[in-house]
CSV table of C-alpha atoms in Angstrom, one decimal:
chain,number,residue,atom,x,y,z
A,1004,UNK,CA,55.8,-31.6,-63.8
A,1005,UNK,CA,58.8,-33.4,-64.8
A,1006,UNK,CA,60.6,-32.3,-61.0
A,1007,UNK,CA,57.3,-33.5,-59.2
A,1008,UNK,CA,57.1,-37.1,-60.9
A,1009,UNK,CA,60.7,-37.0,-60.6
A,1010,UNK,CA,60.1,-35.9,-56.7
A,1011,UNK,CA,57.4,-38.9,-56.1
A,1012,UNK,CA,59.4,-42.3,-57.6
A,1013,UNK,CA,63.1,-41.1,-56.9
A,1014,UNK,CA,63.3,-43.8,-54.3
A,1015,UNK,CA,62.2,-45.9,-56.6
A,1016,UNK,CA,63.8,-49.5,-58.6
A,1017,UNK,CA,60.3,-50.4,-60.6
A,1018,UNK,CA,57.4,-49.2,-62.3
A,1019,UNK,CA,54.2,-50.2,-60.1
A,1020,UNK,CA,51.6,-52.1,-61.4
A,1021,UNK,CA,48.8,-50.4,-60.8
A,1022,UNK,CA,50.7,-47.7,-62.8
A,1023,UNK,CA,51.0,-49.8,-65.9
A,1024,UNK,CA,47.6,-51.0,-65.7
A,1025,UNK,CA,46.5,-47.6,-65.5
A,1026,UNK,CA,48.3,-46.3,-68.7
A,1027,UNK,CA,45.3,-46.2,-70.8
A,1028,UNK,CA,43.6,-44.4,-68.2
A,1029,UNK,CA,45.9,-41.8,-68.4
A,1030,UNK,CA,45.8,-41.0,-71.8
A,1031,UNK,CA,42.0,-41.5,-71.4
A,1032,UNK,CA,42.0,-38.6,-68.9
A,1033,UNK,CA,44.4,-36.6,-71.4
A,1034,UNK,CA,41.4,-34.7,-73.2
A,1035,UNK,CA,39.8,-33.3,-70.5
A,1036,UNK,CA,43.1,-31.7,-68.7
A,1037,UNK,CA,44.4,-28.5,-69.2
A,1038,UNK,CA,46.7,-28.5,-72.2
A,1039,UNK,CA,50.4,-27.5,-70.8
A,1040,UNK,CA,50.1,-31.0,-68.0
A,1041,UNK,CA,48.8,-33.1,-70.9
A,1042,UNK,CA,51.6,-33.4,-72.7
A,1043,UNK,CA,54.0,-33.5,-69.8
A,1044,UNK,CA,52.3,-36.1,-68.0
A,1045,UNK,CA,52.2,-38.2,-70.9
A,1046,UNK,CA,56.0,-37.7,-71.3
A,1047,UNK,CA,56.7,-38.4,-67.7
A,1048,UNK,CA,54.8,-41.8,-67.8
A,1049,UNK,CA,56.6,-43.1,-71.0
A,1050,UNK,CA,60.1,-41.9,-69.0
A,1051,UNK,CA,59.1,-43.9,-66.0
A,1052,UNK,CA,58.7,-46.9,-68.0
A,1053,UNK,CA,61.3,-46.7,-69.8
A,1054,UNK,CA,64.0,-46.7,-66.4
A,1055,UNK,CA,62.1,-49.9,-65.6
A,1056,UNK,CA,61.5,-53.4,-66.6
A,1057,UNK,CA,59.3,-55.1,-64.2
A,1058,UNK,CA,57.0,-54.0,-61.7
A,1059,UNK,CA,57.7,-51.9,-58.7
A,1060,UNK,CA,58.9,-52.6,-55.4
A,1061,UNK,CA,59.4,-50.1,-52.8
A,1062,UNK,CA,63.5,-49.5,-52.0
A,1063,UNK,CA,63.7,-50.8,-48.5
A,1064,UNK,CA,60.8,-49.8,-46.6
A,1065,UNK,CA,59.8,-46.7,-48.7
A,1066,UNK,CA,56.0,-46.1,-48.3
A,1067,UNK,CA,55.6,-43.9,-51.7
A,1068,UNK,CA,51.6,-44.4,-52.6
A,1069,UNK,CA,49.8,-45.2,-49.6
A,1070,UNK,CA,47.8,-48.1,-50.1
A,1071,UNK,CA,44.6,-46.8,-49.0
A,1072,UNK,CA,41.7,-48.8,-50.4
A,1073,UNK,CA,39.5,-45.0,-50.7
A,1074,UNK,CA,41.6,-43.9,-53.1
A,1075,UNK,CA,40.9,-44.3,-56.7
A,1076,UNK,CA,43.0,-46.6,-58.7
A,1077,UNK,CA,43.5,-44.0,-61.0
A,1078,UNK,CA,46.4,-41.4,-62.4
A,1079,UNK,CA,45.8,-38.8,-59.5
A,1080,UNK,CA,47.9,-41.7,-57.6
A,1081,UNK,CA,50.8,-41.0,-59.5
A,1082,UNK,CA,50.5,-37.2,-58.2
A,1083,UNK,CA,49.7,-37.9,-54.5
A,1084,UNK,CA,52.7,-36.2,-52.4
A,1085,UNK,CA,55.4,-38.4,-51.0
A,1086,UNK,CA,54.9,-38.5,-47.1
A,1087,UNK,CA,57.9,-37.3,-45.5
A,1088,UNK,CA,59.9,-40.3,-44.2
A,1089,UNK,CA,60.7,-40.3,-40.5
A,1090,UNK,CA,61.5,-42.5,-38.2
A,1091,UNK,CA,61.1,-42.5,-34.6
A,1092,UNK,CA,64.4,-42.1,-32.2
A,1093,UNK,CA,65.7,-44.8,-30.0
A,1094,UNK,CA,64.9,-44.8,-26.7
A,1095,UNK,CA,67.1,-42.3,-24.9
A,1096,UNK,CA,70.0,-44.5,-22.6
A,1097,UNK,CA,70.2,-43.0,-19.2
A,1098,UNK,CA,72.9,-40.7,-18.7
A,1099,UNK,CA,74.2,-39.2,-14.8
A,1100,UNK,CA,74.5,-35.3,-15.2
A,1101,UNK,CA,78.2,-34.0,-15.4
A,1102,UNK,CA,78.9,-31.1,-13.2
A,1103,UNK,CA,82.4,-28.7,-12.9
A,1104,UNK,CA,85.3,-30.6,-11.1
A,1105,UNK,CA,88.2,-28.1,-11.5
A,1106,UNK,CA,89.5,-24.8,-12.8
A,1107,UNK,CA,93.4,-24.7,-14.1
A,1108,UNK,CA,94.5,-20.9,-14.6
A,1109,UNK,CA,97.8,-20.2,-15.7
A,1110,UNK,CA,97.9,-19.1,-19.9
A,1111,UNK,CA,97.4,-15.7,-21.1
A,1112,UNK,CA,95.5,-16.0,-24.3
A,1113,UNK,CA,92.5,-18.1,-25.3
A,1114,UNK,CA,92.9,-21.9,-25.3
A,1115,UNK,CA,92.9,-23.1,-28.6
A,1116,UNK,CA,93.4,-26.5,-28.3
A,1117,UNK,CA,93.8,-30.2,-26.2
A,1118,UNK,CA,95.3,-33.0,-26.0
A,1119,UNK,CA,95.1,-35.5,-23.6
A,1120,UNK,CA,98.5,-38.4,-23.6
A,1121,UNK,CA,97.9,-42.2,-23.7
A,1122,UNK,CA,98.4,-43.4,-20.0
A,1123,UNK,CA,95.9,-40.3,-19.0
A,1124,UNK,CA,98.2,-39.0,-16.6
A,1125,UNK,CA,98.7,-35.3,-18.3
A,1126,UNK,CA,97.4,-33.0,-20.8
A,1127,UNK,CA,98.5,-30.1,-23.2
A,1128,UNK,CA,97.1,-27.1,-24.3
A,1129,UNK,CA,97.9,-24.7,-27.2
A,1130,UNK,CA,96.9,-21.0,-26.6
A,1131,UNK,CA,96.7,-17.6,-28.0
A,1132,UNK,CA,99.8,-16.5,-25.7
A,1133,UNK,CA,102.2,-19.0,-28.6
A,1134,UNK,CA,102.7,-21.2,-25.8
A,1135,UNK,CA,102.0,-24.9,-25.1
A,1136,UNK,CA,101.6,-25.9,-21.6
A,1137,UNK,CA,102.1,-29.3,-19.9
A,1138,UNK,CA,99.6,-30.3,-17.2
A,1139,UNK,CA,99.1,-32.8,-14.5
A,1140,UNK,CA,95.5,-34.6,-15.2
A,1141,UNK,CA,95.3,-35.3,-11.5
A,1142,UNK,CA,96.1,-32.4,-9.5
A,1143,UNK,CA,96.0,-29.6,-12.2
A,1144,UNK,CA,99.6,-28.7,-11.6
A,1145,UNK,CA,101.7,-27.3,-14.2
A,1146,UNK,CA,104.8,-29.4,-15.5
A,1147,UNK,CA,106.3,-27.5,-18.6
A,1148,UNK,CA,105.7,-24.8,-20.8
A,1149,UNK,CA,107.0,-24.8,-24.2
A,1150,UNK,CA,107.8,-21.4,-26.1
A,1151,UNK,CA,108.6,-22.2,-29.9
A,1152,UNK,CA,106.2,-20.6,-31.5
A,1153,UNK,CA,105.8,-17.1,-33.0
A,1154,UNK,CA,102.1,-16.8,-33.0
A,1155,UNK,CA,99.2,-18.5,-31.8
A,1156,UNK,CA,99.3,-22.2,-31.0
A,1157,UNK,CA,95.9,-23.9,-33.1
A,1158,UNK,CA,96.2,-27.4,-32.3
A,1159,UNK,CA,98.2,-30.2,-31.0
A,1160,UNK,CA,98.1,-34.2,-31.2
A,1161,UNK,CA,100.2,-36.6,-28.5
A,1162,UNK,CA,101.2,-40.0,-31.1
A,1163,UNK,CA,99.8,-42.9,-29.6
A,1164,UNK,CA,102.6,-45.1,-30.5
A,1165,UNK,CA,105.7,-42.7,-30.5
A,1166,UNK,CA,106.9,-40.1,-27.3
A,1167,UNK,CA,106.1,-37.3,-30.1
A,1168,UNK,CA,104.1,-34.7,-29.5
A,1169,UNK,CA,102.5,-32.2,-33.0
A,1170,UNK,CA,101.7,-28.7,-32.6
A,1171,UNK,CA,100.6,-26.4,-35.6
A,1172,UNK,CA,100.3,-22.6,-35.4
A,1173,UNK,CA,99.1,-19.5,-37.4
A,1174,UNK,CA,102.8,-19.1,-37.9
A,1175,UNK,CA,102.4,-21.5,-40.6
A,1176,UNK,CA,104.8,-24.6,-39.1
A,1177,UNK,CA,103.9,-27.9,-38.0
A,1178,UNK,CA,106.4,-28.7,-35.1
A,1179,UNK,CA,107.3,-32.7,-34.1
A,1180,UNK,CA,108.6,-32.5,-30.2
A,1181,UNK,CA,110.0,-35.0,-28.5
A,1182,UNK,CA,108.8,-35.8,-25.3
A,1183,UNK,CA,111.9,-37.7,-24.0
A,1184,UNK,CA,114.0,-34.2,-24.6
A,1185,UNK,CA,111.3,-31.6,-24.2
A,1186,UNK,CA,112.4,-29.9,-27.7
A,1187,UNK,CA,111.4,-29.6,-31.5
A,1188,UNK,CA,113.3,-32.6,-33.7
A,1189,UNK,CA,111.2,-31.8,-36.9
A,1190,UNK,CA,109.2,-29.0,-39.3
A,1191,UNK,CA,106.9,-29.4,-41.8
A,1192,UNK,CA,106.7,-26.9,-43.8
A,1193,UNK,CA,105.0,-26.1,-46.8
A,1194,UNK,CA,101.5,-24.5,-46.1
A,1195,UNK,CA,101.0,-21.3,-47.4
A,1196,UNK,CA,99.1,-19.6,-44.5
A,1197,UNK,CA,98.1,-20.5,-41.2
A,1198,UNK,CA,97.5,-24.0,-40.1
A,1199,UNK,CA,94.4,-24.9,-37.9
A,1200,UNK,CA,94.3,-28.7,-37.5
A,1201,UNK,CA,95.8,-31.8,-37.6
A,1202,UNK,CA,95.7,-35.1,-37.0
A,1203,UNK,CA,97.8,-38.8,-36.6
A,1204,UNK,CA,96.7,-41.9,-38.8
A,1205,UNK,CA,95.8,-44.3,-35.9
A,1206,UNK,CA,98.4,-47.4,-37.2
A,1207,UNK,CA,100.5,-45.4,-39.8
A,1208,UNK,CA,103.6,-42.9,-39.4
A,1209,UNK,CA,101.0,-40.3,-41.7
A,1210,UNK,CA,100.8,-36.8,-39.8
A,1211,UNK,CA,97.2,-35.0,-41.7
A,1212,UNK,CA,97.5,-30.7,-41.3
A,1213,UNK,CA,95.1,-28.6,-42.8
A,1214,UNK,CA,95.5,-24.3,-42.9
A,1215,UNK,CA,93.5,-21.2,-43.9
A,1216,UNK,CA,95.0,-22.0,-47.2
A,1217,UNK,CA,92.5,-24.2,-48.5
A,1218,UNK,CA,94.3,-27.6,-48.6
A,1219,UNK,CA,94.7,-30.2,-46.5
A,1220,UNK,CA,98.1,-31.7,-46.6
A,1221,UNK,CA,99.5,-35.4,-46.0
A,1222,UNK,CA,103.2,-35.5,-44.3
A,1223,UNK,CA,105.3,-38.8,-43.5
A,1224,UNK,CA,105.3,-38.1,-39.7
A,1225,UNK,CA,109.3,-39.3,-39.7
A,1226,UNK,CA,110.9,-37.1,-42.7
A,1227,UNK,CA,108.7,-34.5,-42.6
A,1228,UNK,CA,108.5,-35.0,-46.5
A,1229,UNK,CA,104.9,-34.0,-48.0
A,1230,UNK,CA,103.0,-37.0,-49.4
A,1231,UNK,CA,100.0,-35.0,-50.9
A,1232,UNK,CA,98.5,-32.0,-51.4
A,1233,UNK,CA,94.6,-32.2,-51.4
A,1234,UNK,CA,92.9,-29.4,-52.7
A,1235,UNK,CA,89.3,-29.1,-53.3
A,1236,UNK,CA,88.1,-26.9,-50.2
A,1237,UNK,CA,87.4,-23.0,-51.2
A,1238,UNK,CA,87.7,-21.7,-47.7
A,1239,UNK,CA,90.1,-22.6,-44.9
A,1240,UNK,CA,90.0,-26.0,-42.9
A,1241,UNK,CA,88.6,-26.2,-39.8
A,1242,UNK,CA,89.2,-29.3,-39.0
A,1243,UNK,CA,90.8,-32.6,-40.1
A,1244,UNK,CA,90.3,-36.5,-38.6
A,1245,UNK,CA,91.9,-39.7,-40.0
A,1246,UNK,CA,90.6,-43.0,-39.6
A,1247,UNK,CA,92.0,-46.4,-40.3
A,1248,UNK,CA,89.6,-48.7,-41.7
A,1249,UNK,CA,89.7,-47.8,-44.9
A,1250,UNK,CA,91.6,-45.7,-44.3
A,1251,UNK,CA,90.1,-42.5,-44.5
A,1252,UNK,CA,90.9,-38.6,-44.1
A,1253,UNK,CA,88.0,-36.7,-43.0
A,1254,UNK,CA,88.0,-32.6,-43.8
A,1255,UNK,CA,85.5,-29.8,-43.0
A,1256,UNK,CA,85.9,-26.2,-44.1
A,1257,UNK,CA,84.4,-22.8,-43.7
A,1258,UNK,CA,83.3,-23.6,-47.6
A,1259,UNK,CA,80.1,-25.8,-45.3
A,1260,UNK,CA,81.3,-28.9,-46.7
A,1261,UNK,CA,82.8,-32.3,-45.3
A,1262,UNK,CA,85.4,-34.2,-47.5
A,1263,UNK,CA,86.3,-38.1,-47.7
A,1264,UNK,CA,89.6,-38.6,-49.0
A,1265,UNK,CA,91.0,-41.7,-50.0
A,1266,UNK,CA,94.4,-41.7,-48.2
A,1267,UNK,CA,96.1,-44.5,-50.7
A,1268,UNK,CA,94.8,-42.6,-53.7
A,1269,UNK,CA,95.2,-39.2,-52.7
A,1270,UNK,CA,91.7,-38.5,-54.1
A,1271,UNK,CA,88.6,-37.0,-52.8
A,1272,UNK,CA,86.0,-39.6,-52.3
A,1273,UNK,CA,82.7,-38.1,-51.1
A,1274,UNK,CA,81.7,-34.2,-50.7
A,1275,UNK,CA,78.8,-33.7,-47.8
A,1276,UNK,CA,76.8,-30.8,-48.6
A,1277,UNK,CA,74.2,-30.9,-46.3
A,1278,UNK,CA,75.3,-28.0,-44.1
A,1279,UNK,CA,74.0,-24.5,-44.6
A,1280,UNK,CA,77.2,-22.7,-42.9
A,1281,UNK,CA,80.4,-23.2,-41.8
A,1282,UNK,CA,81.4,-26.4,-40.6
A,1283,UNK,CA,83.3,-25.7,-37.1
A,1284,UNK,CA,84.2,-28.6,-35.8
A,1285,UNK,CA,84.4,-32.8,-36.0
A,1286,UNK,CA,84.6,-35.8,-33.5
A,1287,UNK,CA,84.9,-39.2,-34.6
A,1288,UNK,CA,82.9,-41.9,-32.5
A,1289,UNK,CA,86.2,-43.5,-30.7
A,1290,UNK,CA,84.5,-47.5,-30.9
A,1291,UNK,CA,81.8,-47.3,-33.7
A,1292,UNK,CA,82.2,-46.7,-37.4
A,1293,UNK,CA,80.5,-43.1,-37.2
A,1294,UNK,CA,81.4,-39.5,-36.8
A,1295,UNK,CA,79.5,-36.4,-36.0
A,1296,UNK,CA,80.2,-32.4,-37.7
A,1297,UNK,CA,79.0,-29.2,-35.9
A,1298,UNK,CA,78.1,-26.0,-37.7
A,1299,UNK,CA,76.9,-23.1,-36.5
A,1300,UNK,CA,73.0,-24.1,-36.4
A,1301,UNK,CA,73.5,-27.9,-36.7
A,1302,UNK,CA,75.2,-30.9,-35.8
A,1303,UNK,CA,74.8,-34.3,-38.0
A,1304,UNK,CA,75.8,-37.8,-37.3
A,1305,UNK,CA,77.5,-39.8,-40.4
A,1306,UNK,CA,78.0,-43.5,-40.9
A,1307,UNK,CA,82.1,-44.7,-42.7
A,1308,UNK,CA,82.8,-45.2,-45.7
A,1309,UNK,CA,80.5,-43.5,-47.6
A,1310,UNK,CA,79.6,-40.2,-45.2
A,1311,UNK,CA,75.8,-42.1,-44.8
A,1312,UNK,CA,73.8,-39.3,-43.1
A,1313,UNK,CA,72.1,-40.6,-39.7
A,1314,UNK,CA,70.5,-37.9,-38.1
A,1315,UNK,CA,70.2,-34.8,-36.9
A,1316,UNK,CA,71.0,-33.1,-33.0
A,1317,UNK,CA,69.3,-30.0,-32.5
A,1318,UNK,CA,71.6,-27.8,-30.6
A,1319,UNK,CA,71.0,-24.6,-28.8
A,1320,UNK,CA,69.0,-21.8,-31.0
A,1321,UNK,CA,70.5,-18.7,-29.4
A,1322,UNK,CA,74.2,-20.6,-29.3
A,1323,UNK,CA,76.9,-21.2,-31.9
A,1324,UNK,CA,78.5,-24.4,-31.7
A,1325,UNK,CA,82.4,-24.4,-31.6
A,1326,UNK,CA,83.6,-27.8,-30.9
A,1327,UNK,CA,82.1,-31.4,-30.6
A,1328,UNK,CA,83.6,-34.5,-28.5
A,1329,UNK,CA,82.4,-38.4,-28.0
A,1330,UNK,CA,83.4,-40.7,-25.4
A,1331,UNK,CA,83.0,-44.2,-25.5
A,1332,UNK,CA,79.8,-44.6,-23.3
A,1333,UNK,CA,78.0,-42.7,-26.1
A,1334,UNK,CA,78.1,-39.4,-24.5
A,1335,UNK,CA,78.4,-36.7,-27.2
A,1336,UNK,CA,79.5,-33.0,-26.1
A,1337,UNK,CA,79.0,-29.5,-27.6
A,1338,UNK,CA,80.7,-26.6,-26.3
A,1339,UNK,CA,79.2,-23.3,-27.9
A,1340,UNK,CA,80.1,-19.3,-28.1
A,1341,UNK,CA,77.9,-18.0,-25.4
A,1342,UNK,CA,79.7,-20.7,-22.5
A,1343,UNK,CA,77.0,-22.9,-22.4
A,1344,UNK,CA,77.4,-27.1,-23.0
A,1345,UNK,CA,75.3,-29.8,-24.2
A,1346,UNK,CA,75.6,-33.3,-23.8
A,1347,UNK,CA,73.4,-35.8,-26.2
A,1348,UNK,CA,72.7,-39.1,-26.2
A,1349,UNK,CA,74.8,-40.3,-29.4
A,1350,UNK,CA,72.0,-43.3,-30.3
A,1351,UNK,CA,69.1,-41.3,-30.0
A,1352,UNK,CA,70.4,-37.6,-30.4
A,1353,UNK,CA,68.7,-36.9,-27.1
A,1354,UNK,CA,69.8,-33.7,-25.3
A,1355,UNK,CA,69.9,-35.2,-21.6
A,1356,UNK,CA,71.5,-31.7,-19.9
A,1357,UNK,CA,72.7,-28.0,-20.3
A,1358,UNK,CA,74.8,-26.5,-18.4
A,1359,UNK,CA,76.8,-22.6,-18.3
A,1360,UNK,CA,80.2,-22.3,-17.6
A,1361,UNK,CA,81.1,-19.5,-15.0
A,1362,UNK,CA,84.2,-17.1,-15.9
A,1363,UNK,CA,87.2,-16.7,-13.8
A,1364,UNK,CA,87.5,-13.6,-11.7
A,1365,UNK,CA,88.8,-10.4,-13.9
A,1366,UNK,CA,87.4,-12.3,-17.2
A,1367,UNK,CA,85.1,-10.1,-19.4
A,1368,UNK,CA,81.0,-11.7,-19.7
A,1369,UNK,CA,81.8,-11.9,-23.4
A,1370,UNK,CA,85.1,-14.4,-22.7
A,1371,UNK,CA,83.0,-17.1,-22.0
A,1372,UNK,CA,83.0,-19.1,-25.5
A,1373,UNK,CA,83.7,-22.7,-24.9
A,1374,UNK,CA,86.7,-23.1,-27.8
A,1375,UNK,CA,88.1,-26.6,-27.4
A,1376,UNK,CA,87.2,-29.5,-25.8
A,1377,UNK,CA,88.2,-33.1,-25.1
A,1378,UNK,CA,87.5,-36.6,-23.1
A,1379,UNK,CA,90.2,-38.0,-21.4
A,1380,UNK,CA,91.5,-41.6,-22.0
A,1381,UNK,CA,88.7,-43.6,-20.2
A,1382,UNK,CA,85.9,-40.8,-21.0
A,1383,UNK,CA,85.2,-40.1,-17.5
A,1384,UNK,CA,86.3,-36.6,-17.9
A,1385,UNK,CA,85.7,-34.0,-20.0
A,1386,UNK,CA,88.4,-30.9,-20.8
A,1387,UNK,CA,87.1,-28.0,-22.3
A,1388,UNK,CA,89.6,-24.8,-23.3
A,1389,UNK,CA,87.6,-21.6,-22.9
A,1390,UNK,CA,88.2,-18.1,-23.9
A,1391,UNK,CA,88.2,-16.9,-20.2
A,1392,UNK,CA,92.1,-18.3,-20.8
A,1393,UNK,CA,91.4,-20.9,-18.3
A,1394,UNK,CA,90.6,-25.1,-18.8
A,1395,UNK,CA,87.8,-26.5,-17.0
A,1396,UNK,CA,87.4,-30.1,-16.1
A,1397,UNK,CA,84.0,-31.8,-15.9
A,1398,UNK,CA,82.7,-35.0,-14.8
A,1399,UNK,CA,79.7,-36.7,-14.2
A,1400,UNK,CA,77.9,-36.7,-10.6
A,1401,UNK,CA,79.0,-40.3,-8.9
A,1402,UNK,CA,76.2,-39.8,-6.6
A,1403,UNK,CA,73.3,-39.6,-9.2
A,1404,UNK,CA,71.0,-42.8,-10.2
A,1405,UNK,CA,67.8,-42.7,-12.5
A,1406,UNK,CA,66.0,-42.4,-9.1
A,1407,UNK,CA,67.3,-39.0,-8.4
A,1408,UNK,CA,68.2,-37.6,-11.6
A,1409,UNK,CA,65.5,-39.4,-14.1
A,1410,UNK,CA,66.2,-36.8,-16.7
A,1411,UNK,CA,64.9,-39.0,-19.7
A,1412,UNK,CA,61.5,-37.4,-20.5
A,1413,UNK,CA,61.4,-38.9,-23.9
A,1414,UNK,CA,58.9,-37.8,-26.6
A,1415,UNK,CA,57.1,-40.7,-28.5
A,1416,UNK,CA,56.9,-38.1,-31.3
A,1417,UNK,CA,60.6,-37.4,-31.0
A,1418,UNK,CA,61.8,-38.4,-34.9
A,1419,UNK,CA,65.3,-39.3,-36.7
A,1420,UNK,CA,64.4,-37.3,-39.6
A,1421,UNK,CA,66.0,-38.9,-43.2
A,1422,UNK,CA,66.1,-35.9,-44.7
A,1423,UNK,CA,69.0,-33.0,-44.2
């Protein structure tokens, strides 16, 4: 009894008055119910008004007791089930259907990872064959291929405001290359096992790696000296994002949770547990104050600081979602095991298209998993590292309008559902 009262009025700030008035009634009521709720719902009253001081008002627009004039003013009011809150979806904006541009052969492993460079003119990618290659956005042509590494290559990240370039591997360094030379300058060492992610602080020199050991790790990006270690993760990272406003590290882990750290303090701030497995992937919206995580079954929107949960996007039932991306038109991608992609609306969580990848010749049927993906600079294309070895480079038709590829058939009954 105690979980359903507390169940009915957790949304709660005040004691109703219909409720107080209809105290007397309760007890009243007491000495015809059964024996075990009489005592409990005597003791669950006197706790509700004790939390409170002066009548209730719903939080926000919480509708807990409907206010339905054929309904006794009595204490089965008390009892009546919370309706689930829902609210309905935006309408859907119109988005023109992306279809395959080009194919770019050339690594020997699966692509792991990529990284697109601030003017937009070329790319990198991190593979399974330890190397890193150097494309040309344009034409597809290969520039440079970089063989440091001893073992796969997991991730990269090109600095926005330096000619550095950051690759980590499963050989458990974190390289710094400069792009004016073409060679290493820097390691960072000091994880334990394989690192699987990283990321650059937006306006600070702060470099943000996180391994199969458990921890995420902070780095001053020009000493390569370790700033913190933050542990609190039981299984390895999977991914790690920084922001600046606050600023802001954001974690996810095999452990299904999503950490916000507190980059000044070194602390962990918030722990979302809403996911039920593995959290595989994050993308942080690149103009709003929001970011999205994928698991295997799910992918959530959030809301900075505090990791507010938004809503849900239902991905594919018979897929496993590997990586998430958002461009700036609010076009949110998910790439997923079996080579098939998604693409949502970001307001509304609308899924506007699905589309297969198609291997390269001499590719197996099961090397089709979509692994790593990424918008370029303006958001007009989309890169996506599969396990075929090969990148693939999408972008939407220029020839489609609303008249020719309506696509929206949107659902009046289509909800953003509050609860996880």
């Amino acid at each position: 009894m105690n979980s359903r009262i507390n169940s009915e009025y957790k949304y709660t700030e005040y004691l109703p008055d219909y409720l107080e008035q209809d105290l007397n009634k309760i007890k009243k009521k007491q000495a015809t119910t059964e024996s075990l709720l009489t005592g409990e719902q005597e003791d669950l009253t006197n706790q509700l008004v004790k939390q409170t001081d002066s009548p209730i008002i719903p939080k926000k627009q919480d509708q807990i007791i409907p206010n339905d004039s054929n309904i006794d003013n009595n204490a089965s009011r008390a009892l009546i089930q919370r309706q689930q809150q829902n609210y309905v979806a935006d309408q859907p904006e119109w988005h023109a259907p992306w279809k395959l541009m080009r194919v770019i052969a050339g690594h020997k492993g699966w692509i792991r990872s990529i990284a697109v460079e601030p003017d937009n003119k070329w790319f990198a990618t991190g593979s399974n064959d330890n190397t890193i290659k150097i494309w040309d956005l344009a034409t597809g042509h290969l520039k440079l291929t970089l063989t440091n590494h001893i073992m796969a290559v997991r991730d990269l990240v090109i600095s926005d405001r330096h000619p550095y370039m950051f690759s980590c591997s499963e050989d458990k360094t974190v390289k710094c290359w400069d792009l004016e030379r073409n060679k290493v300058i820097r390691d960072y060492y000091g994880h334990l096992s394989g690192v699987y992610t990283m990321s650059l602080h937006p306006t600070l020199d702060v470099l943000v790696t996180g391994s199969r050991d458990s921890t995420v790790r902070v780095w001053d990006m020009r000493t390569a000296v370790p700033v913190f270690t933050l542990t609190g993760h039981k299984n390895p990272i999977t991914q790690v994002e920084a922001q600046s406003t606050d600023p802001q590290i954001i974690s996810a882990s095999n452990d299904k949770t999503i950490r916000l750290w507190d980059l000044a303090a070194g602390k962990s701030q918030t722990v979302l547990t809403q996911h039920k497995k593995a959290v595989r992937s994050l993308a942080l919206h690149p103009t709003e104050y929001s970011f999205a995580s994928a698991s295997a079954d799910n992918i959530k929107q959030w809301k900075f600081p505090e990791g507010t949960f938004l809503q849900n996007f239902i991905p594919r039932r018979e897929s496993i979602v590997n990586t998430i991306s958002i461009n700036q038109d609010n076009v949110m991608f998910a790439g997923n095991d079996d080579g098939t992609l998604s693409f949502y609306d970001w307001r509304s969580g609308y899924k506007f298209q699905d589309l297969s990848t198609t291997n390269i010749p001499g590719s197996l049927d099961s090397e089709a998993g979509i692994l790593t993906s990424s918008f370029d600079k303006t958001g007009l294309r989309l890169l996506t590292g599969e396990a075929d070895k090969s990148i693939k480079i999408w972008r939407e038709d220029p020839d489609a309008t609303k008249d020719t590829h309506p696509g929206i058939k949107f659902n009046p009954d289509l909800y953003r559902q509050e609860i996880y």
